[in-house]
PDB file of C-alpha atoms in Angstrom:
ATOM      1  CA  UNK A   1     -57.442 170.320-281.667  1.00 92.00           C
ATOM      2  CA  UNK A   2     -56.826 170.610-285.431  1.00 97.00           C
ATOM      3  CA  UNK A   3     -53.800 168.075-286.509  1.00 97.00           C
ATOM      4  CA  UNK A   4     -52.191 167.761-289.938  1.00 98.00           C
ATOM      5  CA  UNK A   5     -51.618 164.234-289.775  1.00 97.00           C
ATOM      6  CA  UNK A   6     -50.076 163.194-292.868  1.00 95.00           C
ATOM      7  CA  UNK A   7     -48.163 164.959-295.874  1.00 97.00           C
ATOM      8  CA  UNK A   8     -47.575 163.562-299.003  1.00 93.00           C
ATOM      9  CA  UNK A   9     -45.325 164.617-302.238  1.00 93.00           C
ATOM     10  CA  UNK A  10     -45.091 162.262-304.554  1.00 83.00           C
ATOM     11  CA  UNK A  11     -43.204 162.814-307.966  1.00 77.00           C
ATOM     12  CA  UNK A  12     -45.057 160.385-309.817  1.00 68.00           C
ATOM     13  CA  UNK A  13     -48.511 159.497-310.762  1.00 68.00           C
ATOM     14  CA  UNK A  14     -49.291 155.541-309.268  1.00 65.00           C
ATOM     15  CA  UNK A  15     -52.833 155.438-310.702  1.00 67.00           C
ATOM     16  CA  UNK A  16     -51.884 154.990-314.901  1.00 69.00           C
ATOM     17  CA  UNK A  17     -54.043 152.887-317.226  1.00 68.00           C
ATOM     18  CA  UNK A  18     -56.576 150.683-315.821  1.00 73.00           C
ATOM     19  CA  UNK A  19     -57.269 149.785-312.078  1.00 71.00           C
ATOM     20  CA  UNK A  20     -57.390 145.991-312.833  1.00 71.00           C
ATOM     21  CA  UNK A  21     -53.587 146.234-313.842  1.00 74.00           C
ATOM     22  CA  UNK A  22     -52.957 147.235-310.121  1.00 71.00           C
ATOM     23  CA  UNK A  23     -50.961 150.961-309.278  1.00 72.00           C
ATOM     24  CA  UNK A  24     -47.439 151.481-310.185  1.00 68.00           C
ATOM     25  CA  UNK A  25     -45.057 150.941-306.929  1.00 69.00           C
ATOM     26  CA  UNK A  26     -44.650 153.713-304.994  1.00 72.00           C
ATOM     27  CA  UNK A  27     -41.098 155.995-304.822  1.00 75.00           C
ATOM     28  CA  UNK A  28     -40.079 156.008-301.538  1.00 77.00           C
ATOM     29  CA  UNK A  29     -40.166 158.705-298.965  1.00 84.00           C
ATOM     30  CA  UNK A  30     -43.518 160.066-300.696  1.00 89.00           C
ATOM     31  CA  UNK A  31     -45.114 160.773-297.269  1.00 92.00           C
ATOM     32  CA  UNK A  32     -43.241 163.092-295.441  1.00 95.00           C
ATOM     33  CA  UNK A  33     -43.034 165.093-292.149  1.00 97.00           C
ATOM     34  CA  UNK A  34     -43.103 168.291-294.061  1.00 97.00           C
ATOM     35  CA  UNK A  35     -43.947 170.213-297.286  1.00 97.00           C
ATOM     36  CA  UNK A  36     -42.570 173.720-298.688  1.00 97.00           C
ATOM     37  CA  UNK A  37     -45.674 175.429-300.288  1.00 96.00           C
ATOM     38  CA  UNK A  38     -44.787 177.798-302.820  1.00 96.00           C
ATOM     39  CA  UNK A  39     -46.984 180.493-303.889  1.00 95.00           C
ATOM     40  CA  UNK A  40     -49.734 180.081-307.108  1.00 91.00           C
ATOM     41  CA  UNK A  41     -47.096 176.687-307.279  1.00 94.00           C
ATOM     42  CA  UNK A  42     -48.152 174.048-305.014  1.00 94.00           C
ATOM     43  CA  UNK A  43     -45.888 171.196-302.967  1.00 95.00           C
ATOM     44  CA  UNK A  44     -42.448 171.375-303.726  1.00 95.00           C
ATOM     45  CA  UNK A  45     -41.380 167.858-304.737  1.00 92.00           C
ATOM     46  CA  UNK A  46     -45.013 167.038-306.263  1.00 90.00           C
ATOM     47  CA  UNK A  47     -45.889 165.714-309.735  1.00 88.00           C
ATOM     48  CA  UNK A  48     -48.338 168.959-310.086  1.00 85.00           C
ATOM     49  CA  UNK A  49     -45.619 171.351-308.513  1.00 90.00           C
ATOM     50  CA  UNK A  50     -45.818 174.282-311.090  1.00 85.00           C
ATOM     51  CA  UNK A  51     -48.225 172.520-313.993  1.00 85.00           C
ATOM     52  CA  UNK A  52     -50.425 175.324-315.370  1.00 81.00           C
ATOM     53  CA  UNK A  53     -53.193 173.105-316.186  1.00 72.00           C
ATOM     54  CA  UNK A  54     -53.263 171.806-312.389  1.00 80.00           C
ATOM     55  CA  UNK A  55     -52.267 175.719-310.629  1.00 82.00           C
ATOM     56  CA  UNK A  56     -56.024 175.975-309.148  1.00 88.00           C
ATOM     57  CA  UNK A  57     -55.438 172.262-307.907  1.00 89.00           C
ATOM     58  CA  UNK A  58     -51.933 172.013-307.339  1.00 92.00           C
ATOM     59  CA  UNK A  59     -52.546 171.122-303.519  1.00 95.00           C
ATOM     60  CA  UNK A  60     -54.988 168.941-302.060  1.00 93.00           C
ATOM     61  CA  UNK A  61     -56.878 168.113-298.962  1.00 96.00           C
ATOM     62  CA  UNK A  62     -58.852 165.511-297.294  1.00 94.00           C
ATOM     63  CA  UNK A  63     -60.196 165.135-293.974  1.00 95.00           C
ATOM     64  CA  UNK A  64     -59.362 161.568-292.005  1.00 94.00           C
ATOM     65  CA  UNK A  65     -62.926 161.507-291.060  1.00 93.00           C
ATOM     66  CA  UNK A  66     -64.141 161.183-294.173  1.00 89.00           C
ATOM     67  CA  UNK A  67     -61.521 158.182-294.949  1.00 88.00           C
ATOM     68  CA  UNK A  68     -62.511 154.131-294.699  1.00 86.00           C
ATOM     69  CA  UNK A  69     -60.564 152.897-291.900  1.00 84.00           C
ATOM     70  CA  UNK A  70     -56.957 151.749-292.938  1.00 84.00           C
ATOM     71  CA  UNK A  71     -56.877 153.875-295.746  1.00 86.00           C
ATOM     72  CA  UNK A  72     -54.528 156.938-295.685  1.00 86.00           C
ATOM     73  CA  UNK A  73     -52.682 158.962-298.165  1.00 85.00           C
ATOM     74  CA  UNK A  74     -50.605 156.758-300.278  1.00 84.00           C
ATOM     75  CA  UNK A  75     -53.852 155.048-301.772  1.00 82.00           C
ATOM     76  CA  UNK A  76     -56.086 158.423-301.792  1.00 82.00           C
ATOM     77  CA  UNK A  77     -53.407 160.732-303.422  1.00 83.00           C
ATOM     78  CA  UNK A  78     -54.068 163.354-301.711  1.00 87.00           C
ATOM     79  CA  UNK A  79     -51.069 166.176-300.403  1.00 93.00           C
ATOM     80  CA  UNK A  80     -52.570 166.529-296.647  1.00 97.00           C
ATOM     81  CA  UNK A  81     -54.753 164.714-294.372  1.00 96.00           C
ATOM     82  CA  UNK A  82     -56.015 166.756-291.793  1.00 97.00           C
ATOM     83  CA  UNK A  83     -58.091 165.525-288.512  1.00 96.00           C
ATOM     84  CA  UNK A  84     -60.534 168.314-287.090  1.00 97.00           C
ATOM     85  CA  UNK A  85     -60.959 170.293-290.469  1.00 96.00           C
ATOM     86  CA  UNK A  86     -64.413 169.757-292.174  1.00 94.00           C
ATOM     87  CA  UNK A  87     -62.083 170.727-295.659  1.00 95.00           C
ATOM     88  CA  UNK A  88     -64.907 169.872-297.928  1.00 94.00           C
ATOM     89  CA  UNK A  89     -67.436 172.549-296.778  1.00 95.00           C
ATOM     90  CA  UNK A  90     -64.532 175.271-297.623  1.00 96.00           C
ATOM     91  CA  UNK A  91     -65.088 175.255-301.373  1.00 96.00           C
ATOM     92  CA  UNK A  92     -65.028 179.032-302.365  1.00 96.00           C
ATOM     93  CA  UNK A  93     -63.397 180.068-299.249  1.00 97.00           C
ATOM     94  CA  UNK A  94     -59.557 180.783-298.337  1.00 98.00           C
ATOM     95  CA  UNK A  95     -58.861 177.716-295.540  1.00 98.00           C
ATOM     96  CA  UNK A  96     -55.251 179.481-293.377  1.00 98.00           C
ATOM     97  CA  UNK A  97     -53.250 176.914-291.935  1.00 98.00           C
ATOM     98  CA  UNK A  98     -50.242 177.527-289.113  1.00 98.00           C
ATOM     99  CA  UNK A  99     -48.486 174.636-288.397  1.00 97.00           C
ATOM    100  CA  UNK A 100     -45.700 176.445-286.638  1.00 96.00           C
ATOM    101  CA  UNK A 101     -44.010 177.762-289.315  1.00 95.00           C
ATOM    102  CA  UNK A 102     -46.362 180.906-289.723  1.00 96.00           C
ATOM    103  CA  UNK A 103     -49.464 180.306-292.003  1.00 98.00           C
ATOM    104  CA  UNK A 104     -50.087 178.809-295.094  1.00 98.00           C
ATOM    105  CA  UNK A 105     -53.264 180.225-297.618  1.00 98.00           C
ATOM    106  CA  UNK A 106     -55.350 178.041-299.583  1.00 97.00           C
ATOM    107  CA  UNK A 107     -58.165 179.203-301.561  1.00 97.00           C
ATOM    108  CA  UNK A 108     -60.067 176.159-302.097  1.00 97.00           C
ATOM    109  CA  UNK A 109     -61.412 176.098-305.630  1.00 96.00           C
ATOM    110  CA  UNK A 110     -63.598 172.305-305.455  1.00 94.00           C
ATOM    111  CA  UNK A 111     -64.223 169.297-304.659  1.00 92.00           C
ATOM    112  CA  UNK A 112     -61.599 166.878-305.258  1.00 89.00           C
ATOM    113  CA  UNK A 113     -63.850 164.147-306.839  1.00 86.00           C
ATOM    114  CA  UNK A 114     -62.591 160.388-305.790  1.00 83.00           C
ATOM    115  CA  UNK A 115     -61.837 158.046-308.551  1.00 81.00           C
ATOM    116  CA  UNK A 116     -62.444 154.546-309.525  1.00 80.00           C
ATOM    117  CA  UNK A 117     -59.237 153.369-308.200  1.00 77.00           C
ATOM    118  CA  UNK A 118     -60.100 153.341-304.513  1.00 82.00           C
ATOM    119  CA  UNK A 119     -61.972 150.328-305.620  1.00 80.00           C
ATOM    120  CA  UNK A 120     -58.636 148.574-306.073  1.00 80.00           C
ATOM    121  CA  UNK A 121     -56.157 150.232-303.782  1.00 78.00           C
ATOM    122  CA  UNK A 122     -58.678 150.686-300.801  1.00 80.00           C
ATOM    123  CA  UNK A 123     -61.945 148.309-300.720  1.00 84.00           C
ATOM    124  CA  UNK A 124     -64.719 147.265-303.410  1.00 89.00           C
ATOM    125  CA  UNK A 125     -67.423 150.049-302.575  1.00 88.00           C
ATOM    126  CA  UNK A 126     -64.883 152.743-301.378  1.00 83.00           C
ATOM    127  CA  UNK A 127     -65.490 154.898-305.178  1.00 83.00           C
ATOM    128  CA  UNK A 128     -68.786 155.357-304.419  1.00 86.00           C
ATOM    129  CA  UNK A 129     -68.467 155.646-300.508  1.00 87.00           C
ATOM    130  CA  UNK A 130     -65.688 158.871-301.001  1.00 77.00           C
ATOM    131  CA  UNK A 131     -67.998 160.844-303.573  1.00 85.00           C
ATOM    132  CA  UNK A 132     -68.841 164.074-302.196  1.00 84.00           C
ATOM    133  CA  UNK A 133     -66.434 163.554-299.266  1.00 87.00           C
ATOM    134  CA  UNK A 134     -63.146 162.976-301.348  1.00 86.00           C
ATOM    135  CA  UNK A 135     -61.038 166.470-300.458  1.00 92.00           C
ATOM    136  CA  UNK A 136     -60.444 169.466-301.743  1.00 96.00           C
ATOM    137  CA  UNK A 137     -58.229 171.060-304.495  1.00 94.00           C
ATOM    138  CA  UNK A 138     -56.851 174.421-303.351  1.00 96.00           C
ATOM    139  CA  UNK A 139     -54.336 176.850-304.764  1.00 95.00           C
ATOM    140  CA  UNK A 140     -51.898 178.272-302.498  1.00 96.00           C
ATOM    141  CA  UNK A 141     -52.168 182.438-302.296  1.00 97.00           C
ATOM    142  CA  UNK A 142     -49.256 182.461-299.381  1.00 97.00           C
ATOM    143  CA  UNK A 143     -45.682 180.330-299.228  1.00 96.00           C
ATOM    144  CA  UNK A 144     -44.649 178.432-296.284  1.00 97.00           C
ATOM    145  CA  UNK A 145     -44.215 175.064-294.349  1.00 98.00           C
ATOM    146  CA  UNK A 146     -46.927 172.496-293.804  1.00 98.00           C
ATOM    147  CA  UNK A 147     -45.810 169.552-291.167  1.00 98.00           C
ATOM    148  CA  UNK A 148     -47.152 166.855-289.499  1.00 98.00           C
ATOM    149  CA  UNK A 149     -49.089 167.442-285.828  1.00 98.00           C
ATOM    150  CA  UNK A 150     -51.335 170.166-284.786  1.00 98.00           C
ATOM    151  CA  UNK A 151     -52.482 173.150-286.927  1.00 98.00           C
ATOM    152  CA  UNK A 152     -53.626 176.499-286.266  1.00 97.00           C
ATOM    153  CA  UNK A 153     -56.905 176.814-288.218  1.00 97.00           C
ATOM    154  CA  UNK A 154     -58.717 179.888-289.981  1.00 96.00           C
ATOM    155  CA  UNK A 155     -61.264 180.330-292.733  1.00 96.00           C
ATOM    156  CA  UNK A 156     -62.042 183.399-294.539  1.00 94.00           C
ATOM    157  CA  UNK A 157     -64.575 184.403-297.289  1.00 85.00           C
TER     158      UNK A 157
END
């Protein structure tokens, strides 16, 4: 069965300047058992809730079997880690998910391309490992509730 297994919204960006200097610490309670998705918006609480630059991005996805083992979402960056989702076949297609709280619309626009940091934060060789397999970046058509466990799952052209 599909699972959402974790959810992060983070209000800052970790990954500034150059990976040798090491990430900026994390805020606390950035992964979460929840998220409020709000409409053309993205995750409530997120440092790209409500950017216009990032609206077509503003929530992303990647699946844990694409992920080196260990690594989860505080060092990828990504808003939800799903198990049981092949997310980064979905680009150009509207990915529904229903975690309980009635469903949640994503068109998913790309790929969310990994970056040099995972290097650092992960393993040497993980940059190169994650490329084509990184996530997606999806903007939300529908508001709702995202938690943690399992997901009702539907795709749509």
């Amino acid at each position: 069965m599909p699972r959402i297994l974790q959810l992060l919204a983070s209000p800052v960006h970790r990954y500034v300047g150059r990976p040798a200097d090491g990430p900026a610490p994390a805020p606390p309670g950035e992964l979460v058992e929840q998220v409020w998705i709000r409409s053309g918006l993205g995750v409530v609480g997120d440092r790209y809730f409500g950017r216009p630059a990032h609206r077509t991005a503003s929530v992303t996805l990647i699946a844990q079997e694409s992920l080196p083992a260990g690594a989860d979402l505080t060092q990828l960056r990504r808003n939800v880690l799903t198990s049981g989702i092949a997310v980064d076949e979905l680009v150009g297609r509207v990915l529904t998910l229903d975690s309980g709280d009635g469903p949640v619309s994503l068109r998913v626009h790309r790929a969310a391309p990994p970056c040099a940091w995972l290097d650092v934060v992960v393993a040497p060789g993980t940059w190169k490992a994650m490329r084509r397999r990184a996530g997606v970046r999806c903007e939300p058509l529908t508001e709702g509730v995202l938690r943690v466990g399992p997901v009702t799952v539907s795709v749509d052209d």
